[in-house]
Short mmCIF file of C-alpha atoms in Angstrom, two decimals:
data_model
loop_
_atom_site.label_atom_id
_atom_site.label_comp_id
_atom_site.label_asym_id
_atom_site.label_seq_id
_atom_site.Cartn_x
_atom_site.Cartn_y
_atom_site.Cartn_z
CA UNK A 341 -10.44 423.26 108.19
CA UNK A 342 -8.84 423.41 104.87
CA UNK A 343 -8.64 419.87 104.23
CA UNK A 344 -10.94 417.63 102.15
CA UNK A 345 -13.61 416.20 103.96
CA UNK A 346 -16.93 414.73 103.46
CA UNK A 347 -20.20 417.18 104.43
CA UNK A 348 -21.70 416.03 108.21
CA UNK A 349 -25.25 415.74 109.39
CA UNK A 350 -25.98 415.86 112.99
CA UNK A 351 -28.25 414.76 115.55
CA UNK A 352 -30.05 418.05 117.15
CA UNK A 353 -27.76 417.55 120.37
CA UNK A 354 -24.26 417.11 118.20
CA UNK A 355 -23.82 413.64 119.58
CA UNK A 356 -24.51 411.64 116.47
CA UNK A 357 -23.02 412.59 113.06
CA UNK A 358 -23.68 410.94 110.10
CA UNK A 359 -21.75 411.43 106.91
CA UNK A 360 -21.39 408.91 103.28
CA UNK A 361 -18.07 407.81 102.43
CA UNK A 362 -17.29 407.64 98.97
CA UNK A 363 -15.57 405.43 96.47
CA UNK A 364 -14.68 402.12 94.65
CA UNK A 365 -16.72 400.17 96.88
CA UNK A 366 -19.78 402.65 96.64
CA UNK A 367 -21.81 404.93 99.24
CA UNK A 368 -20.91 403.86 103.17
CA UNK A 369 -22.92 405.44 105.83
CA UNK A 370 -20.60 406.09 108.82
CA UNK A 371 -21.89 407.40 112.03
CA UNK A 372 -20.22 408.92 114.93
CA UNK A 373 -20.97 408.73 118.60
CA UNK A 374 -19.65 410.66 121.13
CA UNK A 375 -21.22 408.94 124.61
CA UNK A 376 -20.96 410.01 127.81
CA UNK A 377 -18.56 407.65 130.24
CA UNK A 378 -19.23 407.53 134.19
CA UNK A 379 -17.09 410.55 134.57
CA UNK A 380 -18.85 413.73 133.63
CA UNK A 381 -18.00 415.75 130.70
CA UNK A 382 -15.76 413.19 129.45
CA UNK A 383 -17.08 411.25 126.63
CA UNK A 384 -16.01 408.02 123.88
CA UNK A 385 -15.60 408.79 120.65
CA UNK A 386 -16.54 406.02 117.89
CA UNK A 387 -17.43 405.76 114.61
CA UNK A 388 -17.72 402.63 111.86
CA UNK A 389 -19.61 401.85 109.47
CA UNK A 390 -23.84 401.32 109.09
CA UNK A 391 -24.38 397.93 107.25
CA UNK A 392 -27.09 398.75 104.73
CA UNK A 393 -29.35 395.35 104.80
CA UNK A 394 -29.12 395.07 108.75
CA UNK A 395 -29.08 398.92 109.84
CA UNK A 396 -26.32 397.67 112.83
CA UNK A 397 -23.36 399.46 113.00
CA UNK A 398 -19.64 397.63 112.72
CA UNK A 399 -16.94 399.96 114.39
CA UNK A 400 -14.69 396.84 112.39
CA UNK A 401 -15.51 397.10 109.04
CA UNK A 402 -12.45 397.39 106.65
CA UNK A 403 -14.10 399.75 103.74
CA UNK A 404 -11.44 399.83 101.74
CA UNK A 405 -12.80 403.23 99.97
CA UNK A 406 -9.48 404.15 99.39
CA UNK A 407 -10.79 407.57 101.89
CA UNK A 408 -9.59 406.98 105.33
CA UNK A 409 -7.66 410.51 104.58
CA UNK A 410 -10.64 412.63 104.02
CA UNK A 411 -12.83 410.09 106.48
CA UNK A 412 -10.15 410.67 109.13
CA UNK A 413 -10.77 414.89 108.54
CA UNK A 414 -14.30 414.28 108.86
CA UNK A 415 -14.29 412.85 112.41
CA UNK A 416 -11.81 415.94 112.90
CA UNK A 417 -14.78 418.15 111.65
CA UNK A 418 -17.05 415.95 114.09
CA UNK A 419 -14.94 416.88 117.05
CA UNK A 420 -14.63 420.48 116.17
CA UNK A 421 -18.31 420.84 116.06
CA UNK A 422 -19.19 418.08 118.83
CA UNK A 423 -16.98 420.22 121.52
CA UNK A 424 -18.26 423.86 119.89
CA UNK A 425 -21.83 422.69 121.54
CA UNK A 426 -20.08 420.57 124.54
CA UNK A 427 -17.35 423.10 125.41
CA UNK A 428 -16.58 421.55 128.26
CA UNK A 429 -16.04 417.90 127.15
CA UNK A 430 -13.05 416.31 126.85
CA UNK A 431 -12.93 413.76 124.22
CA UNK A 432 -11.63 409.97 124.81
CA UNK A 433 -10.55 407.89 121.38
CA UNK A 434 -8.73 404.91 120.53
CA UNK A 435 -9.10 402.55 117.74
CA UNK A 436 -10.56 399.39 117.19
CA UNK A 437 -7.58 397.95 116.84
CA UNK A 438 -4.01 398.66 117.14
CA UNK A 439 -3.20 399.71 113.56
CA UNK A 440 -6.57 401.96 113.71
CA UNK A 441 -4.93 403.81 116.55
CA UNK A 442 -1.76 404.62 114.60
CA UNK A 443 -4.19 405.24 112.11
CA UNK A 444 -4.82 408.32 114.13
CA UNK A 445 -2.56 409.14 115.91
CA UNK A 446 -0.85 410.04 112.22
CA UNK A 447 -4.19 411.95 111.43
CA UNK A 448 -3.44 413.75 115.18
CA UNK A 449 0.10 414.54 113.91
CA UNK A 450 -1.55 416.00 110.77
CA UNK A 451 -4.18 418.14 111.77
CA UNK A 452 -2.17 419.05 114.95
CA UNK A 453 -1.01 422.50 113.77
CA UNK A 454 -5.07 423.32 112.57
CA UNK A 455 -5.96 422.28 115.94
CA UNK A 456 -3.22 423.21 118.90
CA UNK A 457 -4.50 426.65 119.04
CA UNK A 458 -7.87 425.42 120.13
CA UNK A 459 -7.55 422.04 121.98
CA UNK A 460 -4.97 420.67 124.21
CA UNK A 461 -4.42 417.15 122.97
CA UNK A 462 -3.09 414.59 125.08
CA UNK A 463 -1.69 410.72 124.45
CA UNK A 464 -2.19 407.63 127.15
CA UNK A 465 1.18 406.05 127.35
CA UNK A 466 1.88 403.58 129.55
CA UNK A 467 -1.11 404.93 131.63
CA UNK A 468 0.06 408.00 132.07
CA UNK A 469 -1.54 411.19 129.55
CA UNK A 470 1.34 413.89 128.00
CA UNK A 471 0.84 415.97 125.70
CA UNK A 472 0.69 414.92 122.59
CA UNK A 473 4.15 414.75 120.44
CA UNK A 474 4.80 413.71 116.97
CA UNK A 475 6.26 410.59 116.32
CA UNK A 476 5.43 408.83 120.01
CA UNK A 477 2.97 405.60 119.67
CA UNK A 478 -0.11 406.50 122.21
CA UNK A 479 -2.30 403.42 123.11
CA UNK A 480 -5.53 406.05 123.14
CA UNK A 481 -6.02 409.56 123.02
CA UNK A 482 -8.12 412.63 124.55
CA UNK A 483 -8.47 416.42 123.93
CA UNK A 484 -10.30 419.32 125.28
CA UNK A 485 -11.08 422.75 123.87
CA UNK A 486 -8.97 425.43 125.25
CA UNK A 487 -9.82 428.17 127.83
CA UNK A 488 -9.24 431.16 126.56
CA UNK B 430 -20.11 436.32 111.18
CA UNK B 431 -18.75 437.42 108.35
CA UNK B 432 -16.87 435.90 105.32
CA UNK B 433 -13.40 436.58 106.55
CA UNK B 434 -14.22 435.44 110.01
CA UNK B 435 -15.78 432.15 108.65
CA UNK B 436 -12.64 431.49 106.17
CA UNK B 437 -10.33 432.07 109.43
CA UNK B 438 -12.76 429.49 111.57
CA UNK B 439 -12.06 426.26 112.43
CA UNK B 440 -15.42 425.55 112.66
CA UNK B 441 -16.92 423.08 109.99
CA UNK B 442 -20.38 423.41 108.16
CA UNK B 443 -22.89 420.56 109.72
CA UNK B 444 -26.36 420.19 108.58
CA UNK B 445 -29.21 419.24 111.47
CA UNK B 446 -30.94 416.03 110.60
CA UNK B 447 -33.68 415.37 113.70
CA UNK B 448 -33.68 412.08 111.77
CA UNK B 449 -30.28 410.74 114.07
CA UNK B 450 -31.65 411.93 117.25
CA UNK B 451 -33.26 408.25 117.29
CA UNK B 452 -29.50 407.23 118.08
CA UNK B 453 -29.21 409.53 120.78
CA UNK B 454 -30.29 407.57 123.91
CA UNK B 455 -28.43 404.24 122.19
CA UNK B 456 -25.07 403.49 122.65
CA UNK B 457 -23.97 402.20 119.25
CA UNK B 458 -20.18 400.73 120.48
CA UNK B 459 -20.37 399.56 124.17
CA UNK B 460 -17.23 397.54 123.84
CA UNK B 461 -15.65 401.47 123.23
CA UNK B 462 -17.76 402.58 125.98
CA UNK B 463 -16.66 400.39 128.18
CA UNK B 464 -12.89 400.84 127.80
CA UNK B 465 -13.43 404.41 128.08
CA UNK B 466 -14.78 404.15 130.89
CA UNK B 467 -11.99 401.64 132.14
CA UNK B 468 -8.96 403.50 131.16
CA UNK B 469 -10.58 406.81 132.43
CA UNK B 470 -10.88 404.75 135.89
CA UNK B 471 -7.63 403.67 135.95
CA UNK B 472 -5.48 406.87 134.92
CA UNK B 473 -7.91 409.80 135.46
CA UNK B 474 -8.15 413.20 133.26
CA UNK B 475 -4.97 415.36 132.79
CA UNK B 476 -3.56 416.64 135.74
CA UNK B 477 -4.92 419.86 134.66
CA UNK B 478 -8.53 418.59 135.89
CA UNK B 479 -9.32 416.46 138.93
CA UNK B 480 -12.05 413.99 138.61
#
């Protein structure tokens, strides 16, 4: 991907990704999870935010890092790299909270013509999936890698 | 693969750090778990897949 993003560690099974967020409020450790659900290959994605004096991890937290662009392309980069090992998994996400899913479903719309020619990417609307169109407000999202 | 390959790729540069696998077997957001798992009840995969 061409866009800015922040440099990811992972977990020796691509599951867990950790990567630091930075900016006027300092050095955030975020970590992302993809789990499995009941249904096989299909798994959550989350991510938020490691609180340094506890070590628990707030999916929550408002960092205010002035990065959710480049934070946003790093769970992109997560994906990419999550479903590279995991070809077969499709990927479930939806925000914490409402505005966090618009939050990205615009980083969807912006990374969509990176991504289309690799993953079909689908939107839950009124519990139904379609495929995923610019400009439509999805409650939650999922993709797959393409067979090609 | 080679240069122009990896400029072309998708693909994004990921150091392993054995140091997360102690998250592996944890779920760190249930509640996000759990809707999963609710909404993937309730409307299924794509039609392109059958559960």
């Amino acid at each position: 991907m061409k866009l800015d993003k922040y440099e990811l560690n992972a977990g020796s099974n691509f599951v867990v990704f950790e990567f630091i967020s930075e900016g006027p409020q300092g050095a955030i450790k975020k970590l992302i999870q993809f789990t499995e659900t009941t249904y096989i290959d299909v798994y959550n994605l989350a991510f938020g935010d490691e609180d340094a004096k506890t070590g628990n991890i707030n999916d929550l937290a408002i960092s205010n890092n002035g990065d959710s662009e480049k934070v946003l392309a790093t769970v992109v980069a997560a994906v990419i790299a999550f479903t590279e090992k995991h070809p077969d998994a499709w990927v479930y996400a939806r925000g914490s909270t409402q505005s966090r899913t618009r939050l990205y479903r615009m980083g969807i719309a912006k990374y969509l013509s990176e991504i289309s020619n690799e993953f079909e990417v689908y939107g839950q609307i009124q519990n139904e999936w379609e495929i995923f169109q610019l400009n439509v407000e999805y409650d939650a999202f999922l993709t797959q890698r393409k067979k090609h | 693969m080679k240069i122009e390959e990896l400029n072309k790729s998708i693909l994004p540069i990921v150091r392993i750090d054995k140091s997360l696998d102690k998250y592996e077997n944890k779920v760190l957001f249930p509640e996000k778990l759990a809707q999963a798992n609710e909404a993937i009840k309730t409307i299924g995969l794509p039609k392109k897949k059958a559960l």
